[in-house]
JSON list of C-alpha atoms in Angstrom, two decimals:
[
{"chain": "A", "resi": 1, "resn": "MET", "atom": "CA", "xyz": [13.90, 1.39, 147.33]},
{"chain": "A", "resi": 2, "resn": "GLN", "atom": "CA", "xyz": [11.68, -0.64, 145.10]},
{"chain": "A", "resi": 3, "resn": "GLN", "atom": "CA", "xyz": [7.96, -1.16, 145.98]},
{"chain": "A", "resi": 4, "resn": "GLY", "atom": "CA", "xyz": [5.06, -2.42, 143.94]},
{"chain": "A", "resi": 5, "resn": "ASN", "atom": "CA", "xyz": [1.88, -4.44, 143.77]},
{"chain": "A", "resi": 6, "resn": "ILE", "atom": "CA", "xyz": [2.41, -7.96, 142.15]},
{"chain": "A", "resi": 7, "resn": "ALA", "atom": "CA", "xyz": [-1.29, -8.38, 141.24]},
{"chain": "A", "resi": 8, "resn": "ALA", "atom": "CA", "xyz": [-1.19, -4.96, 139.53]},
{"chain": "A", "resi": 9, "resn": "LYS", "atom": "CA", "xyz": [1.93, -5.83, 137.74]},
{"chain": "A", "resi": 10, "resn": "PHE", "atom": "CA", "xyz": [0.28, -9.14, 136.26]},
{"chain": "A", "resi": 11, "resn": "SER", "atom": "CA", "xyz": [-2.58, -7.16, 135.17]},
{"chain": "A", "resi": 12, "resn": "ALA", "atom": "CA", "xyz": [-0.20, -5.02, 133.13]},
{"chain": "A", "resi": 13, "resn": "PHE", "atom": "CA", "xyz": [0.66, -7.71, 130.42]},
{"chain": "A", "resi": 14, "resn": "SER", "atom": "CA", "xyz": [-1.07, -10.62, 128.84]},
{"chain": "A", "resi": 15, "resn": "GLU", "atom": "CA", "xyz": [1.58, -12.52, 126.63]},
{"chain": "A", "resi": 16, "resn": "HIS", "atom": "CA", "xyz": [2.78, -15.75, 127.59]},
{"chain": "A", "resi": 17, "resn": "TRP", "atom": "CA", "xyz": [6.47, -16.81, 128.25]},
{"chain": "A", "resi": 18, "resn": "ARG", "atom": "CA", "xyz": [7.77, -13.29, 128.31]},
{"chain": "A", "resi": 19, "resn": "PRO", "atom": "CA", "xyz": [9.20, -12.52, 131.79]},
{"chain": "A", "resi": 20, "resn": "LYS", "atom": "CA", "xyz": [8.88, -9.08, 133.00]},
{"chain": "A", "resi": 21, "resn": "VAL", "atom": "CA", "xyz": [11.36, -7.47, 135.63]},
{"chain": "A", "resi": 22, "resn": "ILE", "atom": "CA", "xyz": [9.78, -5.92, 138.57]},
{"chain": "A", "resi": 23, "resn": "ALA", "atom": "CA", "xyz": [12.68, -5.62, 140.89]},
{"chain": "A", "resi": 24, "resn": "SER", "atom": "CA", "xyz": [16.44, -6.38, 141.23]},
{"chain": "A", "resi": 25, "resn": "THR", "atom": "CA", "xyz": [18.69, -7.30, 144.22]},
{"chain": "A", "resi": 26, "resn": "ASN", "atom": "CA", "xyz": [22.06, -8.27, 144.50]},
{"chain": "A", "resi": 27, "resn": "GLY", "atom": "CA", "xyz": [22.50, -9.00, 140.96]},
{"chain": "A", "resi": 28, "resn": "GLN", "atom": "CA", "xyz": [19.29, -11.16, 140.88]},
{"chain": "A", "resi": 29, "resn": "GLU", "atom": "CA", "xyz": [16.14, -9.99, 139.12]},
{"chain": "A", "resi": 30, "resn": "VAL", "atom": "CA", "xyz": [12.65, -10.90, 140.22]},
{"chain": "A", "resi": 31, "resn": "LYS", "atom": "CA", "xyz": [10.42, -11.56, 137.22]},
{"chain": "A", "resi": 32, "resn": "LEU", "atom": "CA", "xyz": [6.75, -12.06, 136.64]},
{"chain": "A", "resi": 33, "resn": "ALA", "atom": "CA", "xyz": [5.48, -14.47, 133.66]},
{"chain": "A", "resi": 34, "resn": "LYS", "atom": "CA", "xyz": [2.11, -15.53, 132.54]},
{"chain": "A", "resi": 35, "resn": "VAL", "atom": "CA", "xyz": [2.48, -19.18, 131.09]},
{"chain": "A", "resi": 36, "resn": "GLN", "atom": "CA", "xyz": [0.24, -21.50, 129.23]},
{"chain": "A", "resi": 37, "resn": "GLY", "atom": "CA", "xyz": [1.36, -24.59, 127.18]},
{"chain": "A", "resi": 38, "resn": "VAL", "atom": "CA", "xyz": [4.73, -26.29, 127.18]},
{"chain": "A", "resi": 39, "resn": "PHE", "atom": "CA", "xyz": [8.16, -24.54, 127.20]},
{"chain": "A", "resi": 40, "resn": "PRO", "atom": "CA", "xyz": [11.24, -26.06, 125.47]},
{"chain": "A", "resi": 41, "resn": "TRP", "atom": "CA", "xyz": [13.63, -28.32, 127.18]},
{"chain": "A", "resi": 42, "resn": "HIS", "atom": "CA", "xyz": [16.83, -26.33, 128.24]},
{"chain": "A", "resi": 43, "resn": "LEU", "atom": "CA", "xyz": [19.34, -25.83, 131.10]},
{"chain": "A", "resi": 44, "resn": "HIS", "atom": "CA", "xyz": [21.06, -22.98, 132.74]},
{"chain": "A", "resi": 45, "resn": "GLU", "atom": "CA", "xyz": [25.01, -24.05, 133.10]},
{"chain": "A", "resi": 46, "resn": "ASP", "atom": "CA", "xyz": [25.91, -21.37, 135.57]},
{"chain": "A", "resi": 47, "resn": "CYS", "atom": "CA", "xyz": [22.84, -20.63, 137.77]},
{"chain": "A", "resi": 48, "resn": "GLU", "atom": "CA", "xyz": [19.95, -21.91, 139.64]},
{"chain": "A", "resi": 49, "resn": "GLU", "atom": "CA", "xyz": [16.52, -20.71, 138.88]},
{"chain": "A", "resi": 50, "resn": "MET", "atom": "CA", "xyz": [13.65, -20.26, 141.21]},
{"chain": "A", "resi": 51, "resn": "PHE", "atom": "CA", "xyz": [10.02, -20.39, 140.24]},
{"chain": "A", "resi": 52, "resn": "VAL", "atom": "CA", "xyz": [7.07, -19.42, 142.76]},
{"chain": "A", "resi": 53, "resn": "VAL", "atom": "CA", "xyz": [3.45, -19.95, 141.62]},
{"chain": "A", "resi": 54, "resn": "TRP", "atom": "CA", "xyz": [1.38, -17.08, 142.15]},
{"chain": "A", "resi": 55, "resn": "LYS", "atom": "CA", "xyz": [-1.67, -18.17, 140.44]},
{"chain": "A", "resi": 56, "resn": "GLY", "atom": "CA", "xyz": [-2.93, -21.30, 138.62]},
{"chain": "A", "resi": 57, "resn": "ARG", "atom": "CA", "xyz": [-1.17, -24.79, 138.36]},
{"chain": "A", "resi": 58, "resn": "PHE", "atom": "CA", "xyz": [2.39, -24.89, 137.06]},
{"chain": "A", "resi": 59, "resn": "ARG", "atom": "CA", "xyz": [4.74, -27.80, 136.56]},
{"chain": "A", "resi": 60, "resn": "VAL", "atom": "CA", "xyz": [8.44, -28.26, 136.04]},
{"chain": "A", "resi": 61, "resn": "GLU", "atom": "CA", "xyz": [9.31, -31.39, 134.10]},
{"chain": "A", "resi": 62, "resn": "LEU", "atom": "CA", "xyz": [12.76, -32.97, 134.78]},
{"chain": "A", "resi": 63, "resn": "ARG", "atom": "CA", "xyz": [14.00, -36.05, 132.86]},
{"chain": "A", "resi": 64, "resn": "ASP", "atom": "CA", "xyz": [13.33, -38.27, 135.89]},
{"chain": "A", "resi": 65, "resn": "LYS", "atom": "CA", "xyz": [10.17, -36.64, 137.37]},
{"chain": "A", "resi": 66, "resn": "ILE", "atom": "CA", "xyz": [7.51, -34.04, 137.12]},
{"chain": "A", "resi": 67, "resn": "VAL", "atom": "CA", "xyz": [6.95, -31.47, 139.89]},
{"chain": "A", "resi": 68, "resn": "GLU", "atom": "CA", "xyz": [3.30, -30.14, 140.06]},
{"chain": "A", "resi": 69, "resn": "MET", "atom": "CA", "xyz": [2.56, -26.88, 141.92]},
{"chain": "A", "resi": 70, "resn": "GLY", "atom": "CA", "xyz": [-0.14, -24.60, 142.88]},
{"chain": "A", "resi": 71, "resn": "PRO", "atom": "CA", "xyz": [-0.28, -21.14, 144.37]},
{"chain": "A", "resi": 72, "resn": "GLY", "atom": "CA", "xyz": [2.23, -20.32, 147.06]},
{"chain": "A", "resi": 73, "resn": "GLU", "atom": "CA", "xyz": [4.47, -23.36, 146.05]},
{"chain": "A", "resi": 74, "resn": "TYR", "atom": "CA", "xyz": [7.98, -23.02, 144.72]},
{"chain": "A", "resi": 75, "resn": "ILE", "atom": "CA", "xyz": [10.92, -25.09, 143.42]},
{"chain": "A", "resi": 76, "resn": "VAL", "atom": "CA", "xyz": [14.64, -24.20, 142.79]},
{"chain": "A", "resi": 77, "resn": "VAL", "atom": "CA", "xyz": [15.92, -26.05, 139.58]},
{"chain": "A", "resi": 78, "resn": "PRO", "atom": "CA", "xyz": [19.78, -26.56, 140.18]},
{"chain": "A", "resi": 79, "resn": "ARG", "atom": "CA", "xyz": [22.30, -25.25, 137.69]},
{"chain": "A", "resi": 80, "resn": "GLY", "atom": "CA", "xyz": [23.09, -27.65, 134.84]},
{"chain": "A", "resi": 81, "resn": "VAL", "atom": "CA", "xyz": [19.78, -29.73, 135.35]},
{"chain": "A", "resi": 82, "resn": "GLU", "atom": "CA", "xyz": [17.74, -30.03, 132.05]},
{"chain": "A", "resi": 83, "resn": "HIS", "atom": "CA", "xyz": [14.05, -29.00, 132.48]},
{"chain": "A", "resi": 84, "resn": "ARG", "atom": "CA", "xyz": [10.96, -27.61, 130.92]},
{"chain": "A", "resi": 85, "resn": "THR", "atom": "CA", "xyz": [8.15, -25.79, 132.33]},
{"chain": "A", "resi": 86, "resn": "ALA", "atom": "CA", "xyz": [4.39, -26.11, 131.56]},
{"chain": "A", "resi": 87, "resn": "ALA", "atom": "CA", "xyz": [0.78, -25.13, 132.38]},
{"chain": "A", "resi": 88, "resn": "ASP", "atom": "CA", "xyz": [-2.47, -26.59, 130.91]},
{"chain": "A", "resi": 89, "resn": "GLU", "atom": "CA", "xyz": [-4.13, -23.49, 131.65]},
{"chain": "A", "resi": 90, "resn": "GLU", "atom": "CA", "xyz": [-2.88, -20.04, 132.15]},
{"chain": "A", "resi": 91, "resn": "ALA", "atom": "CA", "xyz": [-0.88, -19.52, 135.32]},
{"chain": "A", "resi": 92, "resn": "GLU", "atom": "CA", "xyz": [1.15, -16.73, 136.81]},
{"chain": "A", "resi": 93, "resn": "ILE", "atom": "CA", "xyz": [4.68, -17.37, 138.20]},
{"chain": "A", "resi": 94, "resn": "ILE", "atom": "CA", "xyz": [7.46, -15.42, 139.84]},
{"chain": "A", "resi": 95, "resn": "ILE", "atom": "CA", "xyz": [10.99, -16.14, 138.86]},
{"chain": "A", "resi": 96, "resn": "PHE", "atom": "CA", "xyz": [14.16, -15.36, 140.76]},
{"chain": "A", "resi": 97, "resn": "GLU", "atom": "CA", "xyz": [17.38, -15.58, 138.71]},
{"chain": "A", "resi": 98, "resn": "PRO", "atom": "CA", "xyz": [20.61, -13.72, 137.81]},
{"chain": "A", "resi": 99, "resn": "ALA", "atom": "CA", "xyz": [19.94, -10.62, 135.75]},
{"chain": "A", "resi": 100, "resn": "GLU", "atom": "CA", "xyz": [21.97, -11.92, 132.70]},
{"chain": "A", "resi": 101, "resn": "THR", "atom": "CA", "xyz": [19.98, -15.20, 132.62]},
{"chain": "A", "resi": 102, "resn": "ARG", "atom": "CA", "xyz": [18.26, -16.02, 129.17]},
{"chain": "A", "resi": 103, "resn": "ASN", "atom": "CA", "xyz": [14.90, -17.55, 129.71]},
{"chain": "A", "resi": 104, "resn": "THR", "atom": "CA", "xyz": [15.63, -20.34, 127.43]},
{"chain": "A", "resi": 105, "resn": "GLY", "atom": "CA", "xyz": [18.93, -21.10, 128.98]},
{"chain": "A", "resi": 106, "resn": "ASN", "atom": "CA", "xyz": [21.32, -22.97, 126.58]},
{"chain": "A", "resi": 107, "resn": "VAL", "atom": "CA", "xyz": [18.71, -22.84, 123.60]},
{"chain": "A", "resi": 108, "resn": "VAL", "atom": "CA", "xyz": [17.72, -20.03, 121.28]},
{"chain": "A", "resi": 109, "resn": "ASP", "atom": "CA", "xyz": [14.00, -20.42, 120.13]},
{"chain": "A", "resi": 110, "resn": "GLU", "atom": "CA", "xyz": [12.38, -18.07, 117.82]},
{"chain": "A", "resi": 111, "resn": "THR", "atom": "CA", "xyz": [9.03, -18.30, 119.67]},
{"chain": "A", "resi": 112, "resn": "PHE", "atom": "CA", "xyz": [10.14, -18.66, 123.44]},
{"chain": "A", "resi": 113, "resn": "THR", "atom": "CA", "xyz": [13.44, -16.74, 123.88]},
{"chain": "A", "resi": 114, "resn": "ALA", "atom": "CA", "xyz": [12.36, -13.55, 125.33]},
{"chain": "A", "resi": 115, "resn": "PRO", "atom": "CA", "xyz": [14.02, -10.24, 125.36]},
{"chain": "A", "resi": 116, "resn": "GLN", "atom": "CA", "xyz": [16.03, -9.70, 128.43]},
{"chain": "A", "resi": 117, "resn": "GLY", "atom": "CA", "xyz": [15.56, -7.05, 131.21]},
{"chain": "A", "resi": 118, "resn": "VAL", "atom": "CA", "xyz": [11.88, -5.89, 130.10]},
{"chain": "A", "resi": 119, "resn": "VAL", "atom": "CA", "xyz": [10.95, -3.94, 133.12]},
{"chain": "A", "resi": 120, "resn": "ILE", "atom": "CA", "xyz": [7.21, -3.05, 134.12]}
]
């Protein structure tokens, strides 16, 4: 059994764009991330990616539209769809994706590519 407190987990780290695993289920990981600024354009060829806003304002930019979200709102980005994420001020998000998914998808970026599987 896995159990925890999401607010407490968010308070355990401060860096941006470095997802932390808090749970796993059926090959998927539940990750928390603090975000601020603009993430690089990328895509995930083989998987969907779900973002849920926990705190703040967060957006997912697609080539043909921008989706703005606040606390309690979510989006699922389909596999193969190029996107980037952004937050003008710090936001906290929950991410659901397969365990082997690199946060920068098809892009390797010295600043933004995070180590995989960091558990808090």
